Short mmCIF file of C-alpha atoms in Angstrom, two decimals:
data_model
loop_
_atom_site.label_atom_id
_atom_site.label_comp_id
_atom_site.label_asym_id
_atom_site.label_seq_id
_atom_site.Cartn_x
_atom_site.Cartn_y
_atom_site.Cartn_z
CA MET A 11 -12.89 -21.01 -29.35
CA ALA A 12 -11.39 -19.38 -26.69
CA SER A 13 -8.74 -21.06 -24.76
CA ARG A 14 -9.64 -22.06 -21.39
CA HIS A 15 -6.54 -20.47 -20.26
CA GLN A 16 -8.00 -16.79 -21.50
CA SER A 17 -8.42 -14.82 -17.81
CA THR A 18 -9.96 -11.32 -17.53
CA PRO A 19 -6.60 -8.37 -18.05
CA PRO A 20 -5.10 -7.01 -15.46
CA PRO A 21 -6.43 -4.00 -14.76
CA ASP A 22 -4.72 -1.12 -16.54
CA ARG A 23 -2.53 -0.12 -15.07
CA HIS A 24 -2.99 3.90 -14.62
CA THR A 25 -6.21 4.10 -14.33
CA PRO A 26 -6.75 5.54 -10.21
CA ARG A 27 -6.07 3.16 -7.73
CA PRO A 28 -9.28 3.92 -5.40
CA LEU A 29 -8.78 4.72 -1.36
CA GLN A 30 -10.70 2.17 0.83
CA ARG A 31 -14.25 3.40 2.75
CA ARG A 32 -13.73 3.22 7.26
CA LEU A 33 -14.07 5.62 8.19
CA GLY A 34 -17.66 6.06 10.46
CA VAL A 35 -19.56 9.02 12.03
CA VAL A 36 -17.45 9.36 14.86
CA ASP A 37 -14.39 9.48 13.41
CA SER A 38 -15.78 11.75 10.69
CA THR A 39 -16.32 14.11 12.72
CA ALA A 40 -13.68 13.63 14.93
CA ILE A 41 -11.78 14.75 11.84
CA GLY A 42 -13.88 18.43 11.33
CA LEU A 43 -13.96 19.00 14.75
CA GLY A 44 -10.37 18.62 15.46
CA SER A 45 -9.48 20.87 11.96
CA MET A 46 -11.83 23.42 13.76
CA LEU A 47 -10.80 23.45 17.04
CA GLY A 48 -6.83 23.75 15.39
CA ALA A 49 -4.56 26.72 17.30
CA GLY A 50 -6.91 29.18 15.65
CA VAL A 51 -9.31 29.11 19.14
CA PHE A 52 -5.56 30.02 20.70
CA VAL A 53 -5.27 33.26 19.21
CA VAL A 54 -7.71 34.36 16.89
CA PHE A 55 -9.85 35.06 19.94
CA ALA A 56 -8.12 38.69 19.83
CA PRO A 57 -7.83 40.23 16.56
CA ALA A 58 -11.06 39.90 16.47
CA ALA A 59 -12.01 41.10 19.49
CA ALA A 60 -9.99 44.04 18.12
CA LEU A 61 -12.40 44.09 15.18
CA ALA A 62 -15.27 43.97 16.61
CA GLY A 63 -15.38 45.20 20.21
CA PRO A 64 -18.26 44.65 22.27
CA LEU A 65 -19.55 42.66 19.46
CA LEU A 66 -17.20 40.06 19.25
CA ALA A 67 -20.24 37.49 20.12
CA VAL A 68 -21.74 38.80 16.53
CA ALA A 69 -19.21 38.20 14.99
CA VAL A 70 -19.05 34.36 15.76
CA ALA A 71 -22.42 34.55 15.03
CA LEU A 72 -22.49 35.75 12.00
CA ALA A 73 -19.10 33.53 10.82
CA GLY A 74 -21.62 30.53 12.47
CA VAL A 75 -24.54 31.76 9.93
CA ILE A 76 -21.89 31.42 6.63
CA ALA A 77 -20.06 28.51 7.81
CA TYR A 78 -23.78 26.64 8.36
CA CYS A 79 -24.06 26.81 4.99
CA ASN A 80 -21.22 25.99 4.00
CA ALA A 81 -21.83 22.92 5.60
CA VAL A 82 -25.29 22.07 4.16
CA ALA A 83 -23.66 22.70 0.57
CA SER A 84 -21.25 20.92 1.20
CA ALA A 85 -22.70 17.88 3.37
CA GLN A 86 -25.15 18.20 -0.05
CA LEU A 87 -22.51 17.64 -2.45
CA ALA A 88 -20.08 15.11 -0.49
CA ALA A 89 -23.26 12.51 -0.38
CA GLN A 90 -23.64 12.77 -4.16
CA TYR A 91 -20.00 12.59 -4.99
CA PRO A 92 -18.36 10.80 -1.98
CA SER A 93 -14.83 10.73 -3.47
CA SER A 94 -11.33 12.41 -2.37
CA GLY A 95 -11.03 15.84 -3.66
CA GLY A 96 -14.30 18.22 -2.33
CA THR A 97 -15.22 20.89 -3.88
CA TYR A 98 -12.64 20.51 -6.58
CA VAL A 99 -14.86 17.72 -8.14
CA TYR A 100 -17.82 18.96 -6.76
CA GLY A 101 -17.19 22.54 -8.50
CA ARG A 102 -16.21 20.34 -12.25
CA LYS A 103 -19.27 18.20 -12.11
CA ARG A 104 -22.02 21.06 -11.57
CA LEU A 105 -20.00 24.50 -13.00
CA GLY A 106 -17.20 23.15 -15.05
CA GLU A 107 -13.90 22.41 -14.87
CA TRP A 108 -12.59 26.17 -14.56
CA PRO A 109 -14.76 26.61 -11.48
CA GLY A 110 -12.87 23.45 -9.90
CA PHE A 111 -9.84 23.60 -10.59
CA ILE A 112 -9.85 27.73 -9.03
CA ALA A 113 -11.53 26.08 -6.68
CA GLY A 114 -9.05 23.28 -6.12
CA TRP A 115 -5.85 25.66 -6.89
CA GLY A 116 -6.98 28.21 -4.21
CA PHE A 117 -7.73 25.34 -1.84
CA VAL A 118 -4.37 23.60 -2.24
CA THR A 119 -2.47 26.86 -2.34
CA GLY A 120 -3.80 28.73 0.77
CA LYS A 121 -3.89 25.50 2.71
CA THR A 122 -0.64 24.59 2.24
CA ALA A 123 0.06 27.33 3.62
CA SER A 124 -1.66 27.52 6.25
CA CYS A 125 -0.67 24.16 6.61
CA ALA A 126 3.50 26.29 8.12
CA ALA A 127 1.65 28.37 9.58
CA MET A 128 0.02 25.84 12.34
CA ALA A 129 3.35 23.71 12.23
CA LEU A 130 5.10 27.30 13.56
CA THR A 131 2.71 28.55 15.65
CA PHE A 132 2.93 24.61 17.24
CA GLY A 133 7.00 25.00 17.71
CA HIS A 134 6.49 28.26 19.47
CA TYR A 135 3.75 26.69 22.22
CA ALA A 136 6.55 24.00 22.77
CA ALA A 137 9.73 25.60 22.73
CA PRO A 138 10.26 29.15 20.81
CA GLU A 139 13.75 29.27 21.03
CA PHE A 140 14.23 25.88 18.36
CA ALA A 141 9.84 26.79 16.85
CA THR A 142 11.63 25.71 13.20
CA PRO A 143 13.18 22.28 13.39
CA LEU A 144 10.38 21.62 15.32
CA ALA A 145 8.00 22.43 13.44
CA VAL A 146 9.98 20.68 10.55
CA ALA A 147 9.26 18.10 13.03
CA ALA A 148 5.77 17.67 13.44
CA VAL A 149 5.35 17.70 9.50
CA VAL A 150 7.88 14.66 9.37
CA VAL A 151 5.90 13.15 11.56
CA LEU A 152 2.58 13.73 10.56
CA THR A 153 3.09 12.96 7.46
CA GLY A 154 4.10 9.56 8.56
CA VAL A 155 1.45 8.93 10.46
CA ASN A 156 -0.83 9.70 7.06
CA LEU A 157 1.47 7.41 5.42
CA LEU A 158 0.19 4.66 7.53
CA GLY A 159 -3.13 4.85 6.62
CA ILE A 160 -6.12 7.30 7.56
CA THR A 161 -7.22 4.91 10.48
CA ARG A 162 -4.45 6.26 11.92
CA THR A 163 -4.70 9.63 11.23
CA ALA A 164 -8.42 8.90 12.53
CA LEU A 165 -7.02 7.61 15.73
CA LEU A 166 -4.31 9.65 16.65
CA THR A 167 -6.99 12.88 15.73
CA ARG A 168 -9.57 11.48 18.52
CA ILE A 169 -6.71 11.16 20.80
CA LEU A 170 -5.66 15.14 20.19
CA LEU A 171 -9.31 16.70 20.19
CA GLY A 172 -9.20 15.22 23.99
CA VAL A 173 -6.40 16.86 24.62
CA VAL A 174 -7.73 19.99 23.18
CA LEU A 175 -11.24 19.81 24.77
CA ALA A 176 -10.25 19.25 28.17
CA THR A 177 -7.76 22.30 27.80
CA LEU A 178 -10.85 24.81 26.64
CA ALA A 179 -12.53 23.10 29.49
CA PHE A 180 -10.11 23.94 31.48
CA VAL A 181 -9.97 27.79 30.42
CA ALA A 182 -13.82 28.00 30.09
CA ALA A 183 -13.53 27.51 34.64
CA ALA A 184 -10.82 29.41 35.12
CA SER A 185 -12.89 32.07 33.31
CA VAL A 186 -15.60 31.69 35.12
CA LEU A 187 -13.72 31.42 38.14
CA GLY A 188 -12.33 34.91 38.06
CA PRO A 189 -11.89 37.20 38.92
CA HIS A 190 -13.74 39.33 36.60
CA PRO A 191 -11.88 43.06 36.86
CA PRO A 192 -14.39 46.07 35.70
CA SER A 193 -14.12 47.16 31.92
CA ASP A 194 -11.17 49.44 32.16
CA GLY A 195 -13.38 51.08 28.92
CA ALA A 196 -11.07 50.52 26.11
CA ALA A 197 -13.18 47.26 23.77
CA GLY A 198 -10.88 48.04 20.97
CA SER A 199 -10.79 50.14 17.75
CA GLY A 200 -13.54 47.94 16.02
CA GLY A 201 -17.21 47.64 16.55
CA GLY A 202 -20.14 47.88 14.21
CA TRP A 203 -17.94 48.70 11.61
CA GLY A 204 -15.59 45.28 12.31
CA VAL A 205 -17.57 42.79 12.67
CA LEU A 206 -17.44 42.16 8.98
CA PRO A 207 -13.74 41.49 8.78
CA ALA A 208 -14.28 39.85 12.36
CA ALA A 209 -16.27 37.30 11.06
CA GLY A 210 -14.08 36.63 8.61
CA LEU A 211 -11.37 35.87 10.65
CA MET A 212 -13.93 33.41 12.95
CA PHE A 213 -15.03 32.05 10.16
CA PHE A 214 -11.68 30.25 9.17
CA ALA A 215 -12.76 28.42 12.72
CA PHE A 216 -15.47 26.50 11.07
CA ALA A 217 -13.73 25.51 8.24
CA GLY A 218 -12.58 22.40 9.22
CA TYR A 219 -15.94 20.16 8.20
CA ALA A 220 -14.19 20.68 4.74
CA ARG A 221 -11.94 18.16 5.57
CA ILE A 222 -15.01 15.48 5.97
CA ALA A 223 -15.41 16.42 2.23
CA THR A 224 -11.87 16.06 0.57
CA LEU A 225 -12.26 12.81 2.53
CA GLY A 226 -15.38 11.53 1.15
CA GLU A 227 -13.50 8.89 -0.58
CA GLU A 228 -12.49 7.13 2.53
CA VAL A 229 -15.95 7.69 4.39
CA LYS A 230 -18.54 3.87 5.56
CA ASP A 231 -21.85 4.39 3.90
CA PRO A 232 -20.75 8.48 2.97
CA THR A 233 -24.71 9.17 1.82
CA ARG A 234 -25.95 8.73 5.19
CA THR A 235 -22.24 9.52 7.62
CA ILE A 236 -20.77 12.46 5.62
CA PRO A 237 -23.70 14.71 6.28
CA ARG A 238 -23.87 13.61 10.17
CA ALA A 239 -20.37 14.54 10.55
CA ILE A 240 -20.63 17.52 8.79
CA LEU A 241 -23.17 19.00 10.59
CA ALA A 242 -22.06 17.55 13.83
CA ALA A 243 -18.53 18.64 13.41
CA LEU A 244 -19.90 22.59 12.88
CA ALA A 245 -22.75 22.37 15.14
CA GLY A 246 -19.96 21.07 18.09
CA ALA A 247 -17.11 24.00 16.57
CA PHE A 248 -20.26 26.26 17.25
CA VAL A 249 -21.22 26.36 21.11
CA ILE A 250 -17.40 26.36 21.89
CA TYR A 251 -16.34 29.61 19.98
CA LEU A 252 -19.57 30.82 21.21
CA GLY A 253 -19.40 30.21 24.99
CA LEU A 254 -15.37 31.22 24.66
CA ALA A 255 -15.76 34.41 23.16
CA LEU A 256 -18.22 35.61 25.81
CA LEU A 257 -16.52 34.02 28.66
CA LEU A 258 -13.27 35.80 27.73
CA GLN A 259 -15.11 39.06 27.22
CA TRP A 260 -16.69 38.08 30.24
CA HIS A 261 -13.48 37.97 32.02
CA LEU A 262 -10.47 39.64 30.39
CA PRO A 263 -10.59 43.46 30.74
CA PRO A 264 -11.63 44.43 26.71
CA GLN A 265 -7.93 46.21 25.99
CA GLN A 266 -5.98 42.86 26.96
CA LEU A 267 -8.99 40.85 24.80
CA ALA A 268 -8.23 43.13 21.90
CA THR A 269 -4.13 43.09 22.50
CA SER A 270 -3.62 39.29 23.58
CA THR A 271 -1.52 37.47 21.51
CA ALA A 272 -2.15 34.44 23.35
CA PRO A 273 -5.87 35.16 25.35
CA LEU A 274 -7.02 32.03 26.58
CA LEU A 275 -2.90 31.37 28.38
CA ASP A 276 -3.89 34.92 29.65
CA ALA A 277 -7.68 33.56 30.97
CA VAL A 278 -5.96 31.50 32.40
CA ALA A 279 -2.28 33.56 33.81
CA SER A 280 -5.83 35.91 34.96
CA SER A 281 -7.53 34.15 37.09
CA ARG A 282 -8.02 31.89 40.46
CA LEU A 283 -6.03 28.53 37.95
CA SER A 284 -3.76 30.34 37.04
CA ALA A 285 -1.20 27.34 38.35
CA GLY A 286 -2.41 26.01 35.12
CA ALA A 287 -0.82 27.94 32.56
CA PRO A 288 1.23 25.22 31.35
CA PHE A 289 -1.83 22.79 30.64
CA VAL A 290 -2.83 25.62 28.58
CA GLN A 291 0.33 25.44 26.61
CA ALA A 292 0.40 21.73 26.13
CA GLY A 293 -3.08 22.23 25.00
CA ALA A 294 -2.68 24.88 22.50
CA ALA A 295 0.26 22.48 20.91
CA ALA A 296 -1.89 19.35 21.19
CA ALA A 297 -4.12 21.22 18.86
CA CYS A 298 -2.28 22.34 16.07
CA LEU A 299 -0.54 18.38 15.45
CA GLY A 300 -4.37 17.57 15.76
CA ALA A 301 -5.29 20.78 12.67
CA LEU A 302 -1.97 20.25 11.05
CA LEU A 303 -2.43 16.58 10.78
CA ALA A 304 -6.38 16.74 9.34
CA LEU A 305 -5.02 19.49 6.80
CA ILE A 306 -2.48 17.60 5.42
CA THR A 307 -4.35 14.99 5.27
CA GLY A 308 -7.64 16.60 3.03
CA VAL A 309 -4.41 19.31 1.04
CA GLY A 310 -3.32 15.97 -0.11
CA ARG A 311 -6.18 14.02 -0.91
CA THR A 312 -7.79 17.16 -3.53
CA ALA A 313 -3.97 17.82 -4.24
CA MET A 314 -4.67 13.94 -5.92
CA ALA A 315 -7.67 14.71 -7.15
CA MET A 316 -6.78 17.69 -9.32
CA ALA A 317 -3.75 14.94 -10.42
CA ARG A 318 -6.52 12.74 -11.55
CA GLU A 319 -7.83 14.91 -13.84
CA ARG A 320 -4.56 16.61 -14.75
CA ASP A 321 -5.25 20.09 -13.12
CA LEU A 322 -1.81 18.95 -11.38
CA PRO A 323 0.98 16.81 -12.90
CA SER A 324 -0.63 12.81 -13.42
CA PRO A 325 1.64 11.02 -10.59
CA LEU A 326 -0.04 12.94 -7.38
CA ALA A 327 -2.56 10.68 -8.07
CA ARG A 328 -0.72 7.50 -7.40
CA VAL A 329 -2.03 5.47 -5.00
CA GLY A 330 -0.17 2.38 -3.28
CA GLY A 331 1.24 1.50 -0.45
CA PRO A 332 -0.19 -1.86 2.51
CA HIS A 333 -1.97 1.94 3.26
CA THR A 334 -3.33 2.30 0.12
CA VAL A 335 -2.42 6.40 1.05
CA PRO A 336 -1.68 8.89 -2.47
CA PHE A 337 1.90 8.94 -0.91
CA LEU A 338 2.73 10.46 -3.33
CA ALA A 339 0.65 13.75 -3.02
CA GLU A 340 1.31 13.45 0.41
CA LEU A 341 4.99 13.64 0.61
CA THR A 342 4.14 16.44 -1.94
CA VAL A 343 2.73 18.02 -0.19
CA ALA A 344 5.05 17.71 2.98
CA ALA A 345 8.02 19.26 1.09
CA ALA A 346 6.12 21.93 0.09
CA VAL A 347 5.52 22.87 3.37
CA ILE A 348 9.05 22.09 5.20
CA VAL A 349 9.84 24.77 1.81
CA LEU A 350 7.89 27.25 3.28
CA LEU A 351 8.83 26.46 6.77
CA LEU A 352 12.55 27.13 5.88
CA THR A 353 12.51 30.03 3.75
CA THR A 354 9.11 32.45 4.55
CA ASN A 355 7.65 34.22 7.30
CA VAL A 356 4.70 32.58 6.94
CA LEU A 357 2.81 34.23 9.66
CA THR A 358 3.13 37.48 7.38
CA VAL A 359 1.63 35.12 4.53
CA VAL A 360 -0.58 32.95 6.11
CA GLY A 361 -3.46 35.66 5.11
CA PHE A 362 -3.46 35.32 2.06
CA SER A 363 -4.84 31.28 2.20
CA SER A 364 -7.76 33.15 3.36
CA PHE A 365 -9.28 34.79 0.11
CA GLY A 366 -8.16 31.59 -1.05
CA VAL A 367 -10.37 29.84 1.32
CA LEU A 368 -14.04 31.19 0.78
CA VAL A 369 -13.14 31.59 -2.98
CA TYR A 370 -13.41 27.42 -2.27
CA TYR A 371 -16.95 27.87 -0.19
CA SER A 372 -17.80 30.40 -2.74
CA VAL A 373 -17.84 27.62 -5.27
CA THR A 374 -19.23 24.85 -3.32
CA ASN A 375 -22.49 26.67 -2.56
CA ALA A 376 -22.27 27.78 -6.34
CA ALA A 377 -22.15 24.06 -7.33
CA ALA A 378 -24.87 22.97 -4.69
CA PHE A 379 -27.73 25.69 -5.55
CA THR A 380 -27.42 23.51 -9.43
CA LEU A 381 -28.30 20.27 -7.52
CA PRO A 382 -31.87 19.09 -8.41
CA ALA A 383 -32.90 16.77 -5.82
CA ARG A 384 -33.03 18.64 -2.18
CA PRO A 385 -33.52 17.35 1.18
CA TRP A 386 -35.70 19.67 3.24
CA HIS A 387 -32.80 21.44 5.60
CA ALA A 388 -31.03 22.65 1.83
CA PRO A 389 -33.81 25.15 0.34
CA ARG A 390 -31.22 26.53 -2.63
CA TRP A 391 -32.15 30.13 -0.84
CA LEU A 392 -29.62 29.06 1.99
CA ASN A 393 -26.97 27.98 -1.26
CA ALA A 394 -27.26 31.84 -2.39
CA LEU A 395 -26.72 33.17 1.42
CA GLY A 396 -22.96 31.39 1.12
CA PHE A 397 -22.62 32.05 -1.68
CA LEU A 398 -23.20 35.73 -1.21
CA GLY A 399 -21.21 35.66 2.33
CA CYS A 400 -18.61 34.33 1.37
CA LEU A 401 -17.99 37.34 -1.11
CA LEU A 402 -18.99 39.36 0.60
CA LEU A 403 -15.88 38.78 4.20
CA ALA A 404 -14.07 38.24 0.81
CA VAL A 405 -13.88 41.84 -0.43
CA THR A 406 -14.21 42.81 3.89
CA LEU A 407 -10.05 41.38 4.07
CA PRO A 408 -7.26 42.83 4.29
CA PRO A 409 -6.04 44.12 0.94
CA ALA A 410 -2.66 42.90 1.29
CA SER A 411 -4.46 38.97 1.40
CA VAL A 412 -6.98 40.00 -1.15
CA LEU A 413 -4.27 40.97 -3.46
CA GLY A 414 -2.17 38.41 -3.01
CA MET A 415 -4.23 35.22 -2.67
CA ALA A 416 -5.96 36.95 -6.13
CA ALA A 417 -1.99 36.89 -7.71
CA VAL A 418 -1.60 32.71 -6.98
CA LEU A 419 -4.86 32.21 -8.18
CA ALA A 420 -4.36 34.03 -11.95
CA LEU A 421 -0.75 32.28 -11.26
CA GLY A 422 -2.43 28.98 -11.79
CA VAL A 423 -5.02 29.56 -14.21
CA ALA A 424 -2.74 31.59 -16.55
CA GLY A 425 -0.92 28.31 -16.12
CA ARG A 426 -3.67 25.87 -16.79
CA PHE A 427 -4.24 28.02 -20.23
CA VAL A 428 -0.71 27.02 -20.77
CA VAL A 429 -0.65 23.87 -20.60
CA LEU A 430 -4.19 23.00 -22.21
CA ARG A 431 -2.82 24.98 -25.13
CA PHE A 432 0.35 22.86 -25.67
CA ARG A 433 -2.00 20.37 -24.74
CA LYS A 434 -3.59 20.67 -28.00
CA ALA A 435 -1.46 21.68 -30.17
CA ALA A 436 0.15 18.37 -28.79
CA ALA A 437 -2.81 16.66 -30.26
#
């Protein structure tokens, strides 16, 4: 007879501890929009205008179309697989281990470089002479915020997003008020052939909705919340980017826009509201912090998901502390970012992440294509369009970016192959 003192055995200590569902639609949308309105909105229009010339708005629209395809695919998959890891998880579930690994490895490595670039951009806006120490401090502080729990992350993201939206509204008002000098006839070196690479640059302004999917394990009622948050964040970002593109082309001479290192700051400095230029600098710093906060969170969750499947060292899957966060993954990501800040000119290598993110989203679309149950707004042809669009933008990127990230992806694939062979031989 069973003893009355017998009890249910404790959970296996090797079983991954789940995260807690605390995010609603508003917080999830804020995290996505905060990621999309990061450092890029303050710098991306100039290189895109140099490539696309007067067709800058067309490049924004093209990037928005592909981003919409990716967003729909992400929403479909995240609602069905509401766990941390995003496309790494979807690729494994729908396509197999290798596509999932390629997506996850491309995201983690590429976005780690992006974290460093955002931190350094913050440092340059806040105090150029102390850019690197400030960047390191920002990474340390924001990692600490993440370790306090996802609700603290969402709260700070909402505060920073409010500052950024106020800044962008001020820039829009300055552009409308003018003055509007006549065109100097120089519209950059681009044009029709430059629309695709310009769209490739603009696309990454919309990529923040992936952060919502990577936080799927911490979203309340994910089947309802995730699709709404993703599409709402994308719609808001598209309206803002398209509106700013049109206003900047109207307000600034084409050559000035194409060569500017800070186009939004130039737009204010050249307007009747030029006294507000310091406000724009502060807004840019807040944007960098908001995007960095959300990105560190997303990279940490993807690393945790990969560690759960032993595609990264298994200790990275540990979840603990009073706020149930993947503390070891978060700390590892922060350490990697700080190493990049101290040893590398990050602004020259961050372009490599572009290729990795497009590979990531091509896997997203391919995985969504295999789903049997589909809402009316997500036909299969939309997934096919997103897949082909990602590949098209990838091959039009500068060769150095393509070759650099392709080498990183190849290194990850080779490493995983060796580890699997070793495990099989040891079994």
